[in-house]
mmCIF file of C-alpha atoms in Angstrom:
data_model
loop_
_atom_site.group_PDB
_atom_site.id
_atom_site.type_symbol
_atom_site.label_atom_id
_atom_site.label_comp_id
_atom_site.label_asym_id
_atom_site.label_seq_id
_atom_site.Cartn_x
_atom_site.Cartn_y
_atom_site.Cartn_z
ATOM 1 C CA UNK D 200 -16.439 11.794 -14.721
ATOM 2 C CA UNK D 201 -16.680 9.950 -17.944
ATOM 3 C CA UNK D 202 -15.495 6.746 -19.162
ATOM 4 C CA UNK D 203 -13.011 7.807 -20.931
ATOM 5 C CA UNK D 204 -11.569 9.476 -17.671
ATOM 6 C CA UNK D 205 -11.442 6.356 -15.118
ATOM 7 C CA UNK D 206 -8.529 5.958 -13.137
ATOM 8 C CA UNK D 207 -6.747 3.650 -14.750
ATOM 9 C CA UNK D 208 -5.549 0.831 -12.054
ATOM 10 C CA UNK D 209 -2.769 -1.639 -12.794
ATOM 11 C CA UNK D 210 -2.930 -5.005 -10.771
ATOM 12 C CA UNK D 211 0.121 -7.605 -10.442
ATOM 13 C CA UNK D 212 -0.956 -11.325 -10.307
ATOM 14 C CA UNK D 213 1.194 -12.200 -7.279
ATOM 15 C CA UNK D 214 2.397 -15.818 -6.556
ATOM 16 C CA UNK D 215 0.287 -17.642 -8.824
ATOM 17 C CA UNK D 216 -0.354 -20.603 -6.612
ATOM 18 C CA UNK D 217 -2.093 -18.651 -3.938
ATOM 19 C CA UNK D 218 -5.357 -16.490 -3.384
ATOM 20 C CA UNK D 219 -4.026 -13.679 -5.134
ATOM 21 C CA UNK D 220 -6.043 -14.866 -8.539
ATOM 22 C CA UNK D 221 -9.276 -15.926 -6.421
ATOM 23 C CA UNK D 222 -9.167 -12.156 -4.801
ATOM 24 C CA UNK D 223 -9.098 -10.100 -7.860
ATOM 25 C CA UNK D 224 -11.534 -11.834 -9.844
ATOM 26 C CA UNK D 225 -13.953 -11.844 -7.028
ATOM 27 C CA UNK D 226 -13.701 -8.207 -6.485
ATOM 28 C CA UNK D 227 -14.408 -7.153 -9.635
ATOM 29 C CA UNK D 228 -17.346 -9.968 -10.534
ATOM 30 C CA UNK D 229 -19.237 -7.160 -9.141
ATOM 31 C CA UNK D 230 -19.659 -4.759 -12.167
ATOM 32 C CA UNK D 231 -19.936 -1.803 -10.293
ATOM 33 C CA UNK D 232 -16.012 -1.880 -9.852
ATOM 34 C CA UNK D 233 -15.764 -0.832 -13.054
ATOM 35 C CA UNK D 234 -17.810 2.791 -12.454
ATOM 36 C CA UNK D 235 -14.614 3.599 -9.593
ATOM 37 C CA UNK D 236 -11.339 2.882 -12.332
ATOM 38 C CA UNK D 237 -10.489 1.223 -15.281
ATOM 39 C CA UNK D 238 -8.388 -2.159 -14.464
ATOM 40 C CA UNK D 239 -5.562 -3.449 -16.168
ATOM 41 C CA UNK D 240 -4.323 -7.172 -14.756
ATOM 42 C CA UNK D 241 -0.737 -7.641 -15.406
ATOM 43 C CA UNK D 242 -0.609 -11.379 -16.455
ATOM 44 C CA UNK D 243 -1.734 -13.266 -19.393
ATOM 45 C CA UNK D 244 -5.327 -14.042 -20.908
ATOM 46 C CA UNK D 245 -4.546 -17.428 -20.787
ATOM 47 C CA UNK D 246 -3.630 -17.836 -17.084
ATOM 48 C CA UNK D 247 -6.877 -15.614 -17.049
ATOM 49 C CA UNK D 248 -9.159 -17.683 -18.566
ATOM 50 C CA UNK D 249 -7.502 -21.062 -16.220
ATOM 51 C CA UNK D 250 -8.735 -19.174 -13.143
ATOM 52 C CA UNK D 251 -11.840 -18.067 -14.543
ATOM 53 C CA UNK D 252 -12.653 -21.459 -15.281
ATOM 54 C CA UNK D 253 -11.434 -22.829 -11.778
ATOM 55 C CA UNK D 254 -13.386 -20.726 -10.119
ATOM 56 C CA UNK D 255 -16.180 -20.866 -12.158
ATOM 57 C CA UNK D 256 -17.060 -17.222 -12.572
ATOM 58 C CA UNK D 257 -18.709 -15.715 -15.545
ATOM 59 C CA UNK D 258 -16.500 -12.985 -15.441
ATOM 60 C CA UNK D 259 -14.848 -11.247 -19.062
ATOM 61 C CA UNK D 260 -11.719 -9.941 -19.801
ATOM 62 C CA UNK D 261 -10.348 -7.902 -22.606
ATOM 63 C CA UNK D 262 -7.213 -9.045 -23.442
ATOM 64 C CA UNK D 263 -4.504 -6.326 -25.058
ATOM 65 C CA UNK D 264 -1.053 -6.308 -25.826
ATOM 66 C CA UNK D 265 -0.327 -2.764 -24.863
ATOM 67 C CA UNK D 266 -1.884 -0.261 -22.365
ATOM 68 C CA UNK D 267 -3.310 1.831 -25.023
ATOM 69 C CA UNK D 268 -5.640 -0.704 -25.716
ATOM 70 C CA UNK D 269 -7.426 -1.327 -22.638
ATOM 71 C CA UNK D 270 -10.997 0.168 -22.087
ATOM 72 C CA UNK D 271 -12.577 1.775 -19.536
ATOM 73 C CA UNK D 272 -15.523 -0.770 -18.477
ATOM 74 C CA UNK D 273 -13.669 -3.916 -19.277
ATOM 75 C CA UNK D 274 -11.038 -5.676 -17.389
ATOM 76 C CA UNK D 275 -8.612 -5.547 -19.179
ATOM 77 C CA UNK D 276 -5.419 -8.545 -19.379
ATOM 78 C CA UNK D 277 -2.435 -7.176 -20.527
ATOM 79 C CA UNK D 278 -0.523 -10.128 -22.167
ATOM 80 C CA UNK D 279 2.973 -9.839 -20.078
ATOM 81 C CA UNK D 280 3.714 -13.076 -21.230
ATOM 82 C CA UNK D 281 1.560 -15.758 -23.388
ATOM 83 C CA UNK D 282 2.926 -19.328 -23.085
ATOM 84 C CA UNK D 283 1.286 -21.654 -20.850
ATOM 85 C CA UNK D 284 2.342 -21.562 -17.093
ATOM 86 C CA UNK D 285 1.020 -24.375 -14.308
ATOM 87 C CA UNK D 286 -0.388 -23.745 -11.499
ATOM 88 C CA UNK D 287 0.013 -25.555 -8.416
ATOM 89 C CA UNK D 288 -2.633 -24.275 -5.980
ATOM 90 C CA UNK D 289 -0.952 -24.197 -2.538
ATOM 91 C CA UNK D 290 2.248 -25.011 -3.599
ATOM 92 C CA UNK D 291 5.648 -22.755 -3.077
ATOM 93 C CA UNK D 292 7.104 -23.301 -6.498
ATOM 94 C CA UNK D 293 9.818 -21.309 -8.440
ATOM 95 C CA UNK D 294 7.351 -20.767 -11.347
ATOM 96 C CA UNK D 295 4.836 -18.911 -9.097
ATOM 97 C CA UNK D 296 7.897 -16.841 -8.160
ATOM 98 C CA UNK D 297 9.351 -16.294 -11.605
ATOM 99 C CA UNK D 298 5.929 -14.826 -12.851
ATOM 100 C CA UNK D 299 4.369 -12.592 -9.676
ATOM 101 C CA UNK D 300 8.368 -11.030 -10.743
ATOM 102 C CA UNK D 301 7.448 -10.771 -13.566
ATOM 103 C CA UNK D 302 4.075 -9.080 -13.874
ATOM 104 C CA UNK D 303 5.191 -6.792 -10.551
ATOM 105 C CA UNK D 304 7.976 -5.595 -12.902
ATOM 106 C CA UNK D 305 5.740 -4.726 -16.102
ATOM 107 C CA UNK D 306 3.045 -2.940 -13.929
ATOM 108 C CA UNK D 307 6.071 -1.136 -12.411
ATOM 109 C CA UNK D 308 7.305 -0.029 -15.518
ATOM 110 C CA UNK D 309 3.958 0.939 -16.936
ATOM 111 C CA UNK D 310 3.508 2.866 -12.959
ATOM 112 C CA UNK D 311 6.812 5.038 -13.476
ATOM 113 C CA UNK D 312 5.583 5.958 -17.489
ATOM 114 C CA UNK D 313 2.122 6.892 -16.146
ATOM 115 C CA UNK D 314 0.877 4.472 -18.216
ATOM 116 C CA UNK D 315 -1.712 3.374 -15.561
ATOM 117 C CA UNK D 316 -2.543 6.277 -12.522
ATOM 118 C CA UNK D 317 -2.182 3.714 -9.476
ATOM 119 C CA UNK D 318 -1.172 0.130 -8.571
ATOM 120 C CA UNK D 319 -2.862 -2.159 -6.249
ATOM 121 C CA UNK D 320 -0.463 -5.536 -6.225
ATOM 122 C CA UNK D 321 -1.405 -9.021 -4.840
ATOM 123 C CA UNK D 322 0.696 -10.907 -2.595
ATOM 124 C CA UNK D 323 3.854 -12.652 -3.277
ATOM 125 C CA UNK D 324 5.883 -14.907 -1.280
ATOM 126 C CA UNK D 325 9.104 -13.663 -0.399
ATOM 127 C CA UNK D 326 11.011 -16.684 -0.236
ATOM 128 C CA UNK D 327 10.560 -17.793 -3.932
ATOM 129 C CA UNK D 328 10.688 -14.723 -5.542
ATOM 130 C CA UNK D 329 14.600 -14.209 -4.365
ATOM 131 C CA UNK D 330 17.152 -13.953 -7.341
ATOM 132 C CA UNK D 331 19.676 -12.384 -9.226
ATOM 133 C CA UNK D 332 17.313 -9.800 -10.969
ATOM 134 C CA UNK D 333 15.638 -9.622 -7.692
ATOM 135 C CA UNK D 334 16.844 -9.106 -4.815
ATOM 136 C CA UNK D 335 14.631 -7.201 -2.275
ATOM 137 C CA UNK D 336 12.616 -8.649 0.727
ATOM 138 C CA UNK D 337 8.987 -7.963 -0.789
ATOM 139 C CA UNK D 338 7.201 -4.983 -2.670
ATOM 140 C CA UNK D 339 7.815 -2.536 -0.636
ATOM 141 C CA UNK D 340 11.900 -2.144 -0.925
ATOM 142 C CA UNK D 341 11.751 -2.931 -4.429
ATOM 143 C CA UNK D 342 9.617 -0.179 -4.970
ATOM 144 C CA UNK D 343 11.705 2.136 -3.038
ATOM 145 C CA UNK D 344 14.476 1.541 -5.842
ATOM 146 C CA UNK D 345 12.236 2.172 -8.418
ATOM 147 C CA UNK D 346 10.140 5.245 -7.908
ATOM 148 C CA UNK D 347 11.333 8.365 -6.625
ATOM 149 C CA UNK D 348 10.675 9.717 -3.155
ATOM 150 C CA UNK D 349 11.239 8.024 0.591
ATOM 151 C CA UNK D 350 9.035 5.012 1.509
ATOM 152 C CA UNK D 351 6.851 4.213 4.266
ATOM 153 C CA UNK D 352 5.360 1.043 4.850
ATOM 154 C CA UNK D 353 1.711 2.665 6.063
ATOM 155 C CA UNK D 354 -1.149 0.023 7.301
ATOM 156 C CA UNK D 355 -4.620 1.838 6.831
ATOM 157 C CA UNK D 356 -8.282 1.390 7.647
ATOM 158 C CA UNK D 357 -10.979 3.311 7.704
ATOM 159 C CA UNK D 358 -9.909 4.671 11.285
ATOM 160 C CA UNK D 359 -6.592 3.604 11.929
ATOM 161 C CA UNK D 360 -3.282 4.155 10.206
ATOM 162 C CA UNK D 361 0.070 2.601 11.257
ATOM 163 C CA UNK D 362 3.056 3.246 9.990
ATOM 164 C CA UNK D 363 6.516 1.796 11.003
ATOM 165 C CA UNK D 364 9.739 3.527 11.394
ATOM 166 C CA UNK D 365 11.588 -0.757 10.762
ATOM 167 C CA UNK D 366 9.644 -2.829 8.729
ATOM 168 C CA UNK D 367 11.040 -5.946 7.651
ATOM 169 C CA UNK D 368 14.059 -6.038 10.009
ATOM 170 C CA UNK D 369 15.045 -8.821 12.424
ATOM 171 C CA UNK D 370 13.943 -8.171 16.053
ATOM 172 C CA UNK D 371 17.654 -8.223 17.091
ATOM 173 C CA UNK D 372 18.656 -5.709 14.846
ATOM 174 C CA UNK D 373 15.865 -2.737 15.297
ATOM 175 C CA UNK D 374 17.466 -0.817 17.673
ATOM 176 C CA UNK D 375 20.517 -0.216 16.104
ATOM 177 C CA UNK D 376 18.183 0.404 12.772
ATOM 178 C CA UNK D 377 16.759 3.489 14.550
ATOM 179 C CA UNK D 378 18.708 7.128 14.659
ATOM 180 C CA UNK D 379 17.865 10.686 14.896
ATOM 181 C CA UNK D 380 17.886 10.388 10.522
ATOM 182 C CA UNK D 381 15.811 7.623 10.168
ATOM 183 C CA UNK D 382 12.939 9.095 12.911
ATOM 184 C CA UNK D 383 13.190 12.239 11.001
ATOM 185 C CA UNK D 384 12.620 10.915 7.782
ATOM 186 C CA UNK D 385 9.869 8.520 8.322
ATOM 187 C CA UNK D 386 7.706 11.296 10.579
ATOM 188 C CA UNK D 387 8.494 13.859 7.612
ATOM 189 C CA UNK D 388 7.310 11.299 5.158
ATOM 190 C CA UNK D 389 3.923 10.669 7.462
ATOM 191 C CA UNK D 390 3.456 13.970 7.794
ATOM 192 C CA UNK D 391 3.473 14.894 4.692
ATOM 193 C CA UNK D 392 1.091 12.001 3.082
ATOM 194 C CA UNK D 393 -1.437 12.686 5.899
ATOM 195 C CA UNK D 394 -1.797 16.236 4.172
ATOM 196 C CA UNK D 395 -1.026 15.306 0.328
ATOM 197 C CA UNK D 396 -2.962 11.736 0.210
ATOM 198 C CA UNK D 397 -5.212 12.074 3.060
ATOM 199 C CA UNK D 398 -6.301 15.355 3.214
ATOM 200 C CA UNK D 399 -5.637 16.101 6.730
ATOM 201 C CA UNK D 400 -4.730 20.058 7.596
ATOM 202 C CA UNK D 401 -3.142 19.614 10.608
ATOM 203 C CA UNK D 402 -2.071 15.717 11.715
ATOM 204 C CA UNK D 403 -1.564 14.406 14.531
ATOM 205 C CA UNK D 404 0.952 11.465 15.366
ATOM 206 C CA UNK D 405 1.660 9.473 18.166
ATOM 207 C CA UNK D 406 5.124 7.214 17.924
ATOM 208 C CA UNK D 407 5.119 4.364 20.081
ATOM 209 C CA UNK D 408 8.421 3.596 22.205
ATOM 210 C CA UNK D 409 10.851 0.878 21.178
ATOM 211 C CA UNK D 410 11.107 -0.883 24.707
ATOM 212 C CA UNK D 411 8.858 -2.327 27.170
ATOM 213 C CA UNK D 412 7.159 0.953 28.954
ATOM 214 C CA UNK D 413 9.414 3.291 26.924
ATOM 215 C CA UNK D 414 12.827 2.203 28.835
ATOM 216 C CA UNK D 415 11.507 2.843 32.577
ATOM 217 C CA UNK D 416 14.010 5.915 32.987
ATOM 218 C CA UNK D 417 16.438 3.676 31.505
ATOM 219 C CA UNK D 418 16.245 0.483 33.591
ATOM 220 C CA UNK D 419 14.469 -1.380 29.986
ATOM 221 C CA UNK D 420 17.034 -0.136 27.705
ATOM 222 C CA UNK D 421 18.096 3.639 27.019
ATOM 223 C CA UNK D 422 17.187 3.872 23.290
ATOM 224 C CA UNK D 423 13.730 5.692 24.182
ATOM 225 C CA UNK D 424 15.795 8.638 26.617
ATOM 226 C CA UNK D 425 19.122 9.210 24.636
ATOM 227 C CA UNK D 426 17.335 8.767 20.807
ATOM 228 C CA UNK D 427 13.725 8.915 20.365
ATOM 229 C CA UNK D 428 12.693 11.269 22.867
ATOM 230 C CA UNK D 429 15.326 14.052 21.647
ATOM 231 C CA UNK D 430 14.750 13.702 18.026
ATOM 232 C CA UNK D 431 10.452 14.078 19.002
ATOM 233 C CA UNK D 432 11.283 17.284 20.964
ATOM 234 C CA UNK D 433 13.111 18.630 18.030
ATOM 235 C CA UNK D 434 10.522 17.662 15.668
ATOM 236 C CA UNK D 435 8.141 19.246 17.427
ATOM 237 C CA UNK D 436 10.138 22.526 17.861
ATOM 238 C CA UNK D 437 9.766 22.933 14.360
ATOM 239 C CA UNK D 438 5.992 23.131 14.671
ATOM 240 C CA UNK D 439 4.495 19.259 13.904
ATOM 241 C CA UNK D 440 1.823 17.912 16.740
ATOM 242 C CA UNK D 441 4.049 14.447 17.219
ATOM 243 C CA UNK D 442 3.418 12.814 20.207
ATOM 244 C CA UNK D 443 5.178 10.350 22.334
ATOM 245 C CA UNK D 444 6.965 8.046 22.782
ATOM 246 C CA UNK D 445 3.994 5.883 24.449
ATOM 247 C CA UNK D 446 4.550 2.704 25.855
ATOM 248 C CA UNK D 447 2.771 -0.037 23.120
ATOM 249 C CA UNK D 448 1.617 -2.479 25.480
ATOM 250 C CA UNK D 449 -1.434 -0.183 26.366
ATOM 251 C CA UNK D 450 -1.635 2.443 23.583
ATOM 252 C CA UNK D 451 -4.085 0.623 21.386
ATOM 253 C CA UNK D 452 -5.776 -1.152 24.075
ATOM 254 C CA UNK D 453 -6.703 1.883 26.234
ATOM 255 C CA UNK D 454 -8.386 2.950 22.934
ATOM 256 C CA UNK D 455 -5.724 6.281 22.627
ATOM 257 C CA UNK D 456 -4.817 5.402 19.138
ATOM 258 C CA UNK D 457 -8.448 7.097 17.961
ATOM 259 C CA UNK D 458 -6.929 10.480 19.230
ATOM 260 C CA UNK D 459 -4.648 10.646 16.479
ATOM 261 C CA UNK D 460 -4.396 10.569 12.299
ATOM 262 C CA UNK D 461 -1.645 7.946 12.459
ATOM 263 C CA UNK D 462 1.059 5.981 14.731
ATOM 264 C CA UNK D 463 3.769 5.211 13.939
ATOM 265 C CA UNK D 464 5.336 2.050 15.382
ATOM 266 C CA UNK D 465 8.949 1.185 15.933
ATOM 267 C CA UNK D 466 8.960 -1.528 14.533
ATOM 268 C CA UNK D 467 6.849 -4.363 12.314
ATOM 269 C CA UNK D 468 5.272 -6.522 14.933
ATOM 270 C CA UNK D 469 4.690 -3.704 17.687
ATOM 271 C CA UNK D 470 2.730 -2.291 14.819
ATOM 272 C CA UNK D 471 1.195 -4.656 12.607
ATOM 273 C CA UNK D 472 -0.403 -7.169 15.254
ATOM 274 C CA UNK D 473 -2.713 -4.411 16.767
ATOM 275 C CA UNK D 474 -3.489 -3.383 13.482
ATOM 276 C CA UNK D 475 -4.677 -6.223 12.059
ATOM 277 C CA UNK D 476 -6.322 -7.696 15.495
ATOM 278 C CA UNK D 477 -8.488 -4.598 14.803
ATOM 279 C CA UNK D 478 -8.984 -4.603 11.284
ATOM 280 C CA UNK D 479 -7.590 -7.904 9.561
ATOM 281 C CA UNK D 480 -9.730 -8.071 6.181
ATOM 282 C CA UNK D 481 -10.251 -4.810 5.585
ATOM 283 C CA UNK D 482 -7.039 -3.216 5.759
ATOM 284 C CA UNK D 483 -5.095 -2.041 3.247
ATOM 285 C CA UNK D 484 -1.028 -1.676 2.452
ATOM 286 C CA UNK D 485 -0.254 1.820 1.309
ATOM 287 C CA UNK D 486 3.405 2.562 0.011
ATOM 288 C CA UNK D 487 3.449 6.300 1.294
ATOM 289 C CA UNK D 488 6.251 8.909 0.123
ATOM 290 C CA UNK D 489 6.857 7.885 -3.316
ATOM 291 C CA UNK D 490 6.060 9.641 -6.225
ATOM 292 C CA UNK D 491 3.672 7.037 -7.666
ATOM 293 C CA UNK D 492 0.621 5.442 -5.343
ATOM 294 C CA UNK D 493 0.903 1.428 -4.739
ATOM 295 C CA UNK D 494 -1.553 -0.482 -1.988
ATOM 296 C CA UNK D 495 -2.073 -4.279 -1.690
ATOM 297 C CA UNK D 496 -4.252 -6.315 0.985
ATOM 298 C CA UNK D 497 -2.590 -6.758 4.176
ATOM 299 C CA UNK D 498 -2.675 -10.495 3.660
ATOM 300 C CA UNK D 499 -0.257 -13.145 2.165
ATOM 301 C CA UNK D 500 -0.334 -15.795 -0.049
ATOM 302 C CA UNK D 501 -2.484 -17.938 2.037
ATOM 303 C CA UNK D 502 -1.178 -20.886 0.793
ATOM 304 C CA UNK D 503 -3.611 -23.174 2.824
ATOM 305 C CA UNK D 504 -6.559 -21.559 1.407
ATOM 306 C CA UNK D 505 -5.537 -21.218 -2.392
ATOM 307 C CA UNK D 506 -7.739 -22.459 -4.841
ATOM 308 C CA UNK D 507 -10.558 -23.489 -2.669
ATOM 309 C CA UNK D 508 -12.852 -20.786 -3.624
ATOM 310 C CA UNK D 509 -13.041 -19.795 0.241
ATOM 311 C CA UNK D 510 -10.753 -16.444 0.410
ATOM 312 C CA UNK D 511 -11.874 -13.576 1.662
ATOM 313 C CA UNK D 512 -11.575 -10.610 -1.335
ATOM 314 C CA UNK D 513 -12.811 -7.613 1.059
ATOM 315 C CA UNK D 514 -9.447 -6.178 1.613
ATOM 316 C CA UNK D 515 -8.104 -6.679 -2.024
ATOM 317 C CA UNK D 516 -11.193 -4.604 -2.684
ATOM 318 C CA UNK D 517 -10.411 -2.154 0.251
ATOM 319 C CA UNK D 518 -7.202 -1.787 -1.599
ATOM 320 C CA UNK D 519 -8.521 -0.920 -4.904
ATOM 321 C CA UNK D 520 -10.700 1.887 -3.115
ATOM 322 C CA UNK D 521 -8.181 3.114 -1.337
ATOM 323 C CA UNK D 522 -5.676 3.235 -4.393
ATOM 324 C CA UNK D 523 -8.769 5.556 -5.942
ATOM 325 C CA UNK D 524 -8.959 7.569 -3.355
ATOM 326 C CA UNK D 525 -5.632 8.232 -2.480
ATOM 327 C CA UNK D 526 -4.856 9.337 -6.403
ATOM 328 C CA UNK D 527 -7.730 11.798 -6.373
ATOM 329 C CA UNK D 528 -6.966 13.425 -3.124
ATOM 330 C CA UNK D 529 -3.073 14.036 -4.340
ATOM 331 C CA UNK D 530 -4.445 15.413 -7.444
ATOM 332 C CA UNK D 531 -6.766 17.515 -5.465
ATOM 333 C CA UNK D 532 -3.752 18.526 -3.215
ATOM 334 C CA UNK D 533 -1.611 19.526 -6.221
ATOM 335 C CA UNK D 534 -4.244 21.474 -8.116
ATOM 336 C CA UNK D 535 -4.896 23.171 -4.670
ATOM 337 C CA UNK D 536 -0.907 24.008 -4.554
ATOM 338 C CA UNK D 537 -0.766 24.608 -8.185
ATOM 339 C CA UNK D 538 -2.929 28.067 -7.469
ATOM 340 C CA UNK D 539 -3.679 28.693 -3.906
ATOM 341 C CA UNK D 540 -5.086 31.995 -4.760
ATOM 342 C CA UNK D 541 -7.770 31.060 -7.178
ATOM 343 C CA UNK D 542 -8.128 28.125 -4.699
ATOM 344 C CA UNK D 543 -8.899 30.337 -2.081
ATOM 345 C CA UNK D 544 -11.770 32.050 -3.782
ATOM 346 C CA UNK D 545 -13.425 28.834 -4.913
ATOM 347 C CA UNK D 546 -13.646 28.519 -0.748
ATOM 348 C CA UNK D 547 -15.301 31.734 -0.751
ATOM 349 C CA UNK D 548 -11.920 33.498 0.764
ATOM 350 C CA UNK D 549 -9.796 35.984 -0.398
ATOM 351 C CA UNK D 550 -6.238 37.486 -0.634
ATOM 352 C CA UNK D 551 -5.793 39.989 2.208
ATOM 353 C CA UNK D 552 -4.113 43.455 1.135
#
């Protein structure tokens, strides 16, 4: 692949008073970054250049005012806004709001004109970014309304994925979030991503209950006899290998969860706490089912580390990788749709008569 054919990767700042800035400069001080894609940092050059010099890194940017300007082998800043902004390392301030909304928004924008192939977005905090042009819990639902397609918050490593059929829902209210639609939807939506982004023939998927031991024939709540159950039988009448409901207390324990391509969790706790006991700092946030690929790290703002020149950049990293990967493999899959037939006989297999 040349140069000129890099993937190009667009990259929101996030809060800018946490460890989102320490994260991506450190991952791409290495220069061999920039043989994978082409990044474009949705800020400004001179925010830039305050945490290059913070963090003392020799690193250079290419600052441009429009997309078509960037160039493969640089990092390129794209100049979202250029007055001065403070930073206030550590601090939850409305500034470090107002801007991680506003880069998220231009890299959006620049995502849905295919201006840039893939975006990998550092963390915000979801407290400070709330207001009337934005209104949405974190990245995730916002980019639901924006890009086309069904989302599903998916949590992967390099052998686990979890995906969640609630994810940022109040305990109290998950059960009455879940229905025969919603289970549908979000298996569909795994399902499909495990073939189109994955590259997996034929998944497998194990859904975990949504009470203690699956219900215990009803004495722990009915949810897991009279909704999940019914809506997995169908499911897998109509020929998908989904498995389950299995009770969550010993599904990841017991070591079952390496029999399958994904799980999918009920909801955001019962899901996220095994995953990142396993794999905290190398997991990655993927946004499956939408038309346009977005991944982050599957840590926060980290507040009580920002600024010290002490975060951990290996899953911001992961995320970049996996934002590569996860383009090239859907372009494989739709090239491979595109023409099955002359697919077929690049395999060495032919059209029967």
């Amino acid at each position: 692949m040349s140069a000129e054919d890099k993937i190009v990767v667009g990259i929101s700042i996030g809060d800018i008073n946490g460890i989102g800035s320490e994260v991506i400069l450190k991952t791409f001080e290495d220069s061999r970054m920039l043989e994978f894609c082409t990044p474009v940092i949705f800020a400004s050059v001179k925010l830039l250049s305050f945490f290059k010099k913070h963090f003392e890194t020799d690193i250079n940017f290419h600052g441009i005012d429009k997309i078509e300007d960037c160039i493969p082998k640089k990092i390129n800043v794209l100049n979202v806004w250029k007055e001065h902004v403070d930073v206030k390392f550590g601090e939850e301030t409305p500034a470090g709001g107002e801007y991680a909304i506003k880069s998220l928004k231009a890299a959006v924008e620049a995502l849905k004109a295919e201006k840039i192939d893939a975006l990998v977005t550092a963390p915000i905090n979801k407290a400070n970014i709330q207001s009337e042009n934005f209104n949405f819990p974190g990245h995730t639902d916002y980019l639901a309304q924006e890009l086309e397609g069904e989302s599903l918050m998916l949590l992967i490593s390099e052998n686990l994925r979890v995906g969640l059929l609630t994810d940022h829902v109040p305990v109290k209210d998950v059960a009455k979030n879940i229905d025969r639609a919603r289970i549908d939807k979000k298996i569909n939506t795994i399902y499909h991503t495990l073939i189109e982004d994955f590259g997996i023939e034929k998944p497998k998927v194990a859904v975990l209950g949504i009470n203690p031991h699956t219900g215990d024939n009803g004495v722990i709540g009915d949810e897991d006899d009279t909704i999940l159950r019914p809506a997995l039988d169908n499911i897998r009448k109509n020929g998908k290998m989904v498995f389950g409901p299995y009770a969550a207390d010993s599904f990841f324990g017991s070591g079952n969860y390496k029999n399958f391509d994904a799980i999918i969790a009920s909801y955001h706790d019962q899901g996220l706490i095994p995953f990142k006991t396993l794999a905290f700092g190398k997991g990655v946030n993927f946004t499956a089912g939408l038309n346009r690929i977005r991944t982050s790290p599957d840590h926060g703002t980290a507040f009580d580390l920002a600024g010290k020149n002490e975060a951990n950049f290996e899953s911001f990293r992961e995320a970049v990788f996996s934002a590569v990967s996860i383009y090239k493999t859907r372009e494989q899959y739709k090239e491979i749709s595109k023409n099955p037939l002359q697919t077929n006989r690049k395999r060495g297999f032919s059209k029967k008569k």
